[in-house]
GROMACS .gro file of C-alpha atoms in nm:
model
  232
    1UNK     CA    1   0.769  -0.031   0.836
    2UNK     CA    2   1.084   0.004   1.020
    3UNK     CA    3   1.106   0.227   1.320
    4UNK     CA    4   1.289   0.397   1.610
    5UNK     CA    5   1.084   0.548   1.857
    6UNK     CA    6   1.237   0.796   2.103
    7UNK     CA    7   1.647   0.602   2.109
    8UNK     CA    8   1.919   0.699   2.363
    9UNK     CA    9   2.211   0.557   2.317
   10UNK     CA   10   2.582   0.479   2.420
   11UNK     CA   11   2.792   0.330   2.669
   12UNK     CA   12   2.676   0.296   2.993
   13UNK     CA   13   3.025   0.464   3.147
   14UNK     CA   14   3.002   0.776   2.885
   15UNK     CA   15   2.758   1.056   2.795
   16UNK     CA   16   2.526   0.902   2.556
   17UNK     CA   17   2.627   0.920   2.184
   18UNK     CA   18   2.291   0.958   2.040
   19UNK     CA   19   1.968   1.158   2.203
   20UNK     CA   20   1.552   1.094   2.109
   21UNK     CA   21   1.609   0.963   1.760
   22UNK     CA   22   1.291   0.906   1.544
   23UNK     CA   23   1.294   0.754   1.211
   24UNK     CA   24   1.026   0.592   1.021
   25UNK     CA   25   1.127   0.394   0.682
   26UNK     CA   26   0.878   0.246   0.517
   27UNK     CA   27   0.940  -0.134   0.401
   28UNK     CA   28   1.119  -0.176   0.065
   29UNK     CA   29   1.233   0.164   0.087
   30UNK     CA   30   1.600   0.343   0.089
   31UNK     CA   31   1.685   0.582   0.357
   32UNK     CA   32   2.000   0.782   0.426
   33UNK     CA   33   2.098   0.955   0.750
   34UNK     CA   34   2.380   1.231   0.669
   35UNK     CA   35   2.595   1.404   0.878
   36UNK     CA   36   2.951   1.478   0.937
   37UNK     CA   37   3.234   1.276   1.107
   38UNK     CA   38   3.133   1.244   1.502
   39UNK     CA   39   2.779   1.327   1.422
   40UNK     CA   40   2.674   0.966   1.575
   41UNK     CA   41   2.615   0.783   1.238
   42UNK     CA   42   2.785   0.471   1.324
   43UNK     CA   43   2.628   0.443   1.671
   44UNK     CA   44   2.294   0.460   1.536
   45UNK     CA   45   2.343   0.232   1.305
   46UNK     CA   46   2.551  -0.044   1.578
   47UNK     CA   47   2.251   0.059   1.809
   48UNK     CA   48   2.024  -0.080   1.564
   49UNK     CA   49   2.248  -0.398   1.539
   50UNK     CA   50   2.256  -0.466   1.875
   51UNK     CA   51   2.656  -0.375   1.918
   52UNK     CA   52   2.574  -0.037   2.161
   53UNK     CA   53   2.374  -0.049   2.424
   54UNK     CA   54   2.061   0.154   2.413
   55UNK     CA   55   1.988   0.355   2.716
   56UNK     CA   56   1.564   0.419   2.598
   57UNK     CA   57   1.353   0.424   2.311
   58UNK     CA   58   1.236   0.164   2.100
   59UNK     CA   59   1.345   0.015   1.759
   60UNK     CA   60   1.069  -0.180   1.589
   61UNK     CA   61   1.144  -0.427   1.289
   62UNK     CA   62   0.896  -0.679   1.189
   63UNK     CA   63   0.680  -0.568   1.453
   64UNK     CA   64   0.912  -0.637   1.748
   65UNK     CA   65   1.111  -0.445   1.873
   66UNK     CA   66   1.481  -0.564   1.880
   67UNK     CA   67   1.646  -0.268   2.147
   68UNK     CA   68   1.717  -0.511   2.380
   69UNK     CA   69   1.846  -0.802   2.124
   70UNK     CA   70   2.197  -0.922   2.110
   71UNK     CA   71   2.336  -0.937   1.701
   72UNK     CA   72   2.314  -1.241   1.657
   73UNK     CA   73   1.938  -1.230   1.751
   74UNK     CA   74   1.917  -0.945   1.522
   75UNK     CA   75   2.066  -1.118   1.215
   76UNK     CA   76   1.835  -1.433   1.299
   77UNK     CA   77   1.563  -1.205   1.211
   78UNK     CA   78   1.692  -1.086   0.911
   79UNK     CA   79   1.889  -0.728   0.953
   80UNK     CA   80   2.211  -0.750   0.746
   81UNK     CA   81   2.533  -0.501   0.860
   82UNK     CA   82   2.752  -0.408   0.618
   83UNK     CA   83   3.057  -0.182   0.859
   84UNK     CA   84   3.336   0.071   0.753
   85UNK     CA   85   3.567  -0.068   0.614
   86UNK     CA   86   3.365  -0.374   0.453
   87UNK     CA   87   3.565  -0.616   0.723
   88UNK     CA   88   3.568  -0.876   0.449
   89UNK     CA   89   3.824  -1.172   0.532
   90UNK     CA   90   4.145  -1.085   0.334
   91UNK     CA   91   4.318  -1.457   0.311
   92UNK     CA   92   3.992  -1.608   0.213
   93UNK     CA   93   3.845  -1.640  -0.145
   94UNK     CA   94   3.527  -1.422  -0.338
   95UNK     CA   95   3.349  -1.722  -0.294
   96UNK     CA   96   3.445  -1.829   0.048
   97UNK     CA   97   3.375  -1.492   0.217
   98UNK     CA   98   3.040  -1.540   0.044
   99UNK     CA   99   2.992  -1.932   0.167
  100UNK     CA  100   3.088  -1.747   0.524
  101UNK     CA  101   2.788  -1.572   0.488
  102UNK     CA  102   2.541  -1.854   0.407
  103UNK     CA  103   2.613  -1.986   0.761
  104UNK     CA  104   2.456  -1.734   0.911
  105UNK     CA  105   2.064  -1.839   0.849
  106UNK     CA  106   2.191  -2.182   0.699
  107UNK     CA  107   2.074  -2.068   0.340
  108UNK     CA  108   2.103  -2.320   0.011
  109UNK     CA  109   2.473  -2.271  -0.103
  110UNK     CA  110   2.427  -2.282  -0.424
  111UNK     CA  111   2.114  -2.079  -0.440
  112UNK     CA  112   2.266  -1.803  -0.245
  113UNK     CA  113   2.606  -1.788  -0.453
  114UNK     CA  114   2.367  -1.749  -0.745
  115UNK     CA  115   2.185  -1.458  -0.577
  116UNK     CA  116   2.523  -1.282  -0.507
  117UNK     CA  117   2.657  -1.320  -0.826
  118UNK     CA  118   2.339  -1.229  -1.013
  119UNK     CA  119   2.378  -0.864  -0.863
  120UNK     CA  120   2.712  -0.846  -0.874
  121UNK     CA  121   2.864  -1.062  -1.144
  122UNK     CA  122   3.189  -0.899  -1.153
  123UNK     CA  123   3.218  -1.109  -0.878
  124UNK     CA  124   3.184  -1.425  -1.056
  125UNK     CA  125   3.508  -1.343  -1.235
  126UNK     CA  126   3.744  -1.369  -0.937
  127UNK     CA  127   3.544  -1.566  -0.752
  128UNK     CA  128   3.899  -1.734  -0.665
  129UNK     CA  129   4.094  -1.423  -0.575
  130UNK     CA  130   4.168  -1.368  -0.229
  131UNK     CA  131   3.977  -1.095  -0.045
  132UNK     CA  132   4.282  -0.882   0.040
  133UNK     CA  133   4.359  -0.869  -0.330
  134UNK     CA  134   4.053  -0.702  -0.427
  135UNK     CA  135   4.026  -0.285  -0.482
  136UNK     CA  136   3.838  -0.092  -0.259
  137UNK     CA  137   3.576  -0.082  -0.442
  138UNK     CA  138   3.533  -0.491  -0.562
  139UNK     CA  139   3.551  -0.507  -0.182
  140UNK     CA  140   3.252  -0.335  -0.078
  141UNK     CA  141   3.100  -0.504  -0.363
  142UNK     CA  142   3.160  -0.849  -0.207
  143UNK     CA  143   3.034  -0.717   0.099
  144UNK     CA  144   2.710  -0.580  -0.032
  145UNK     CA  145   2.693  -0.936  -0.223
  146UNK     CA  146   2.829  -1.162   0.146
  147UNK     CA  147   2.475  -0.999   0.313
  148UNK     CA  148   2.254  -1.069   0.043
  149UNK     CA  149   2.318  -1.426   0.085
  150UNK     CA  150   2.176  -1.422   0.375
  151UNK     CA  151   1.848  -1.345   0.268
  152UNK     CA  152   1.804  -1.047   0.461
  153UNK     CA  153   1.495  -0.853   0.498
  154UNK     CA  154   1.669  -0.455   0.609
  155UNK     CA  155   2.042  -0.424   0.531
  156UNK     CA  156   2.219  -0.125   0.718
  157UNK     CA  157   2.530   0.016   0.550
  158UNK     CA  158   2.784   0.216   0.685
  159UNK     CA  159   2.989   0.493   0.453
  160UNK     CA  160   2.950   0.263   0.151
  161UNK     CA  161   3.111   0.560  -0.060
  162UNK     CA  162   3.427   0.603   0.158
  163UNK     CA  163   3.744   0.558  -0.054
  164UNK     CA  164   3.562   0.420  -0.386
  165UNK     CA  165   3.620   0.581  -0.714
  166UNK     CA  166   3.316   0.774  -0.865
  167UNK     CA  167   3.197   0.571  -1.148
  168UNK     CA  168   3.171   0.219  -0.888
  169UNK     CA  169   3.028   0.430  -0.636
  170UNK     CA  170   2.768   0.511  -0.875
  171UNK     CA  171   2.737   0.150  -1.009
  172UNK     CA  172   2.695   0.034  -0.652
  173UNK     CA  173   2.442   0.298  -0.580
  174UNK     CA  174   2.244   0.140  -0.895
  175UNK     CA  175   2.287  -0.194  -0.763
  176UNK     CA  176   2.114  -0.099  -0.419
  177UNK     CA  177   1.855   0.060  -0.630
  178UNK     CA  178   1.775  -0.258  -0.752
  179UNK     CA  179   1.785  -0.479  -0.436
  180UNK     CA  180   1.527  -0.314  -0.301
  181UNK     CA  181   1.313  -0.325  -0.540
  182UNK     CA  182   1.352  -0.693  -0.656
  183UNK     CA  183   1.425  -0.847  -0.322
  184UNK     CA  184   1.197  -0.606  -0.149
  185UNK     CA  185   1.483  -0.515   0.143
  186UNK     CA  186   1.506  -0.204   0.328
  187UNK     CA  187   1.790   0.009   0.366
  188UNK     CA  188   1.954   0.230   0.537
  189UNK     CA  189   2.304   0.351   0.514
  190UNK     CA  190   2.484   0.609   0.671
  191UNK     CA  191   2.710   0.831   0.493
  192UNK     CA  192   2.860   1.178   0.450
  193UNK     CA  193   2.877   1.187   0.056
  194UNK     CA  194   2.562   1.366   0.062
  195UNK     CA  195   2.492   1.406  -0.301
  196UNK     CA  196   2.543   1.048  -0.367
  197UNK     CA  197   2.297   0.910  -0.043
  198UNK     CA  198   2.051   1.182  -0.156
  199UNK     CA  199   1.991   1.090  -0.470
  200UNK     CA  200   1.964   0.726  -0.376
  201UNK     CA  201   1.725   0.747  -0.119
  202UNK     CA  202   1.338   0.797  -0.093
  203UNK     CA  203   1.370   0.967   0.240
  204UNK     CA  204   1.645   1.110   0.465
  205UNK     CA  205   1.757   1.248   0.798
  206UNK     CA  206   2.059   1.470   0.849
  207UNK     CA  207   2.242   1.408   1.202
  208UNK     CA  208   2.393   1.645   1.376
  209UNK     CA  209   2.557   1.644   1.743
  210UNK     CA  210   2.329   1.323   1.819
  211UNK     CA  211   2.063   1.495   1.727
  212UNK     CA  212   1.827   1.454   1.421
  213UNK     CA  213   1.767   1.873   1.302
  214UNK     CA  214   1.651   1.805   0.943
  215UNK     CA  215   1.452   1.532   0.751
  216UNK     CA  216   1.232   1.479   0.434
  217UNK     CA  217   1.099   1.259   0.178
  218UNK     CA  218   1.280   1.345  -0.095
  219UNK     CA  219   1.142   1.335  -0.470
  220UNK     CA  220   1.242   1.464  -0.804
  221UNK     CA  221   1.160   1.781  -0.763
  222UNK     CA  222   1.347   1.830  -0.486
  223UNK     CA  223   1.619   1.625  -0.479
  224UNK     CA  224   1.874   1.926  -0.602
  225UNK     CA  225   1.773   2.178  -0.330
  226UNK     CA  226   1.838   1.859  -0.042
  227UNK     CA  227   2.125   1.880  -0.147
  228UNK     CA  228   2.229   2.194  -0.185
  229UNK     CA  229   2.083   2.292   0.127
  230UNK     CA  230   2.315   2.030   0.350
  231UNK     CA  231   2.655   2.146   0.459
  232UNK     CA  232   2.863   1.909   0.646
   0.00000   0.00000   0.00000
């Protein structure tokens, strides 16, 4: 179980960014957190990474809880962060962005290539290409694939839809899907294409002015009226 217990957060010279967040995602499990463009998405989720200081509250993962850990700390312990904008390394290769990654938690090379390509074996194909080469949408791919390397145990993502054509979207929706279930990961992404997070998720919290003002499990059956009941 991952949770945040009561968070404040944002720099210490401003008004804080986020205000008494609670969220509880159970392990193995996706969850979204919707919301519009200043809503405090990206805060939450650099709050959980240990890039923004948090003011109070707690953040439990693993049973400890990591409010007061720097990143790297963080990453030790297995939380992946995938940011907006991928920030994949544009002069280096497929495979060297994803070598980049093993260094992290000193993983196998060859066993964690194999793990990235396995999930994304579009991949394997221009393994050689340079990063900066790659469409928008092979990039967030190869930064999906550059965290699993690591082994990681949660994996936050932030607007993985933003500026990818439908049909990859979808495909890396699928993808995530399937992490989670084989690699048993948690995760949580932030995002404002609502139908797509919505129907990817098991549970989900809208974010509004800092604020959390709706959340649900979401199932089958309800899954249409989330949706249609979220306007951004």
């Amino acid at each position: 179980m991952f949770e945040i217990k009561n968070l404040t957060a944002g720099y210490s010279n401003e008004s804080s960014a986020i205000h008494n967040i609670n969220i509880s995602i159970p392990k193995n499990e996706i969850c979204s957190i919707v919301g519009s463009n200043g809503a405090g998405k990206t805060t939450l989720l650099k709050s959980i990474m240990g890039l923004m200081p948090s003011k109070s509250g707690e953040i439990i993962f693993d049973g400890q809880d990591i409010s007061k850990l720097d990143s790297e700390a963080i990453s030790q312990l297995g939380v992946a962060y995938v940011p907006q904008g991928r920030m994949i390394f544009p002069y280096l290769s497929v495979e060297e962005n994803l070598l980049l990654g093993c260094e992290v938690r000193k993983m196998n090379l060859k066993k964690a290539l194999e793990i990235g390509y396995d999930y994304f074996p579009d991949l394997k194909e221009i393994r050689k290409r340079k990063g900066g080469m790659l469409s928008g949408g092979q990039q967030q791919q190869l930064a999906i694939a550059r965290m699993l390397v690591i082994d990681p145990k949660m994996i936050l993502l932030d607007e993985p839809a933003e500026g990818i054509q439908p049909n990859v979207v979808q495909e890396i929706g699928r993808i995530l899907q399937k992490i989670a279930l084989d690699l048993n990961v948690t995760v949580l992404l932030v995002e404002q294409f609502v139908s797509f997070a919505i129907n990817l998720s098991q549970s989900y919290y809208f974010l509004q002015g800092g604020e959390i003002t709706k959340e649900s499990r979401v199932t089958k059956d309800n899954v249409h009226s989330i949706v249609k009941s979220i306007k951004l």
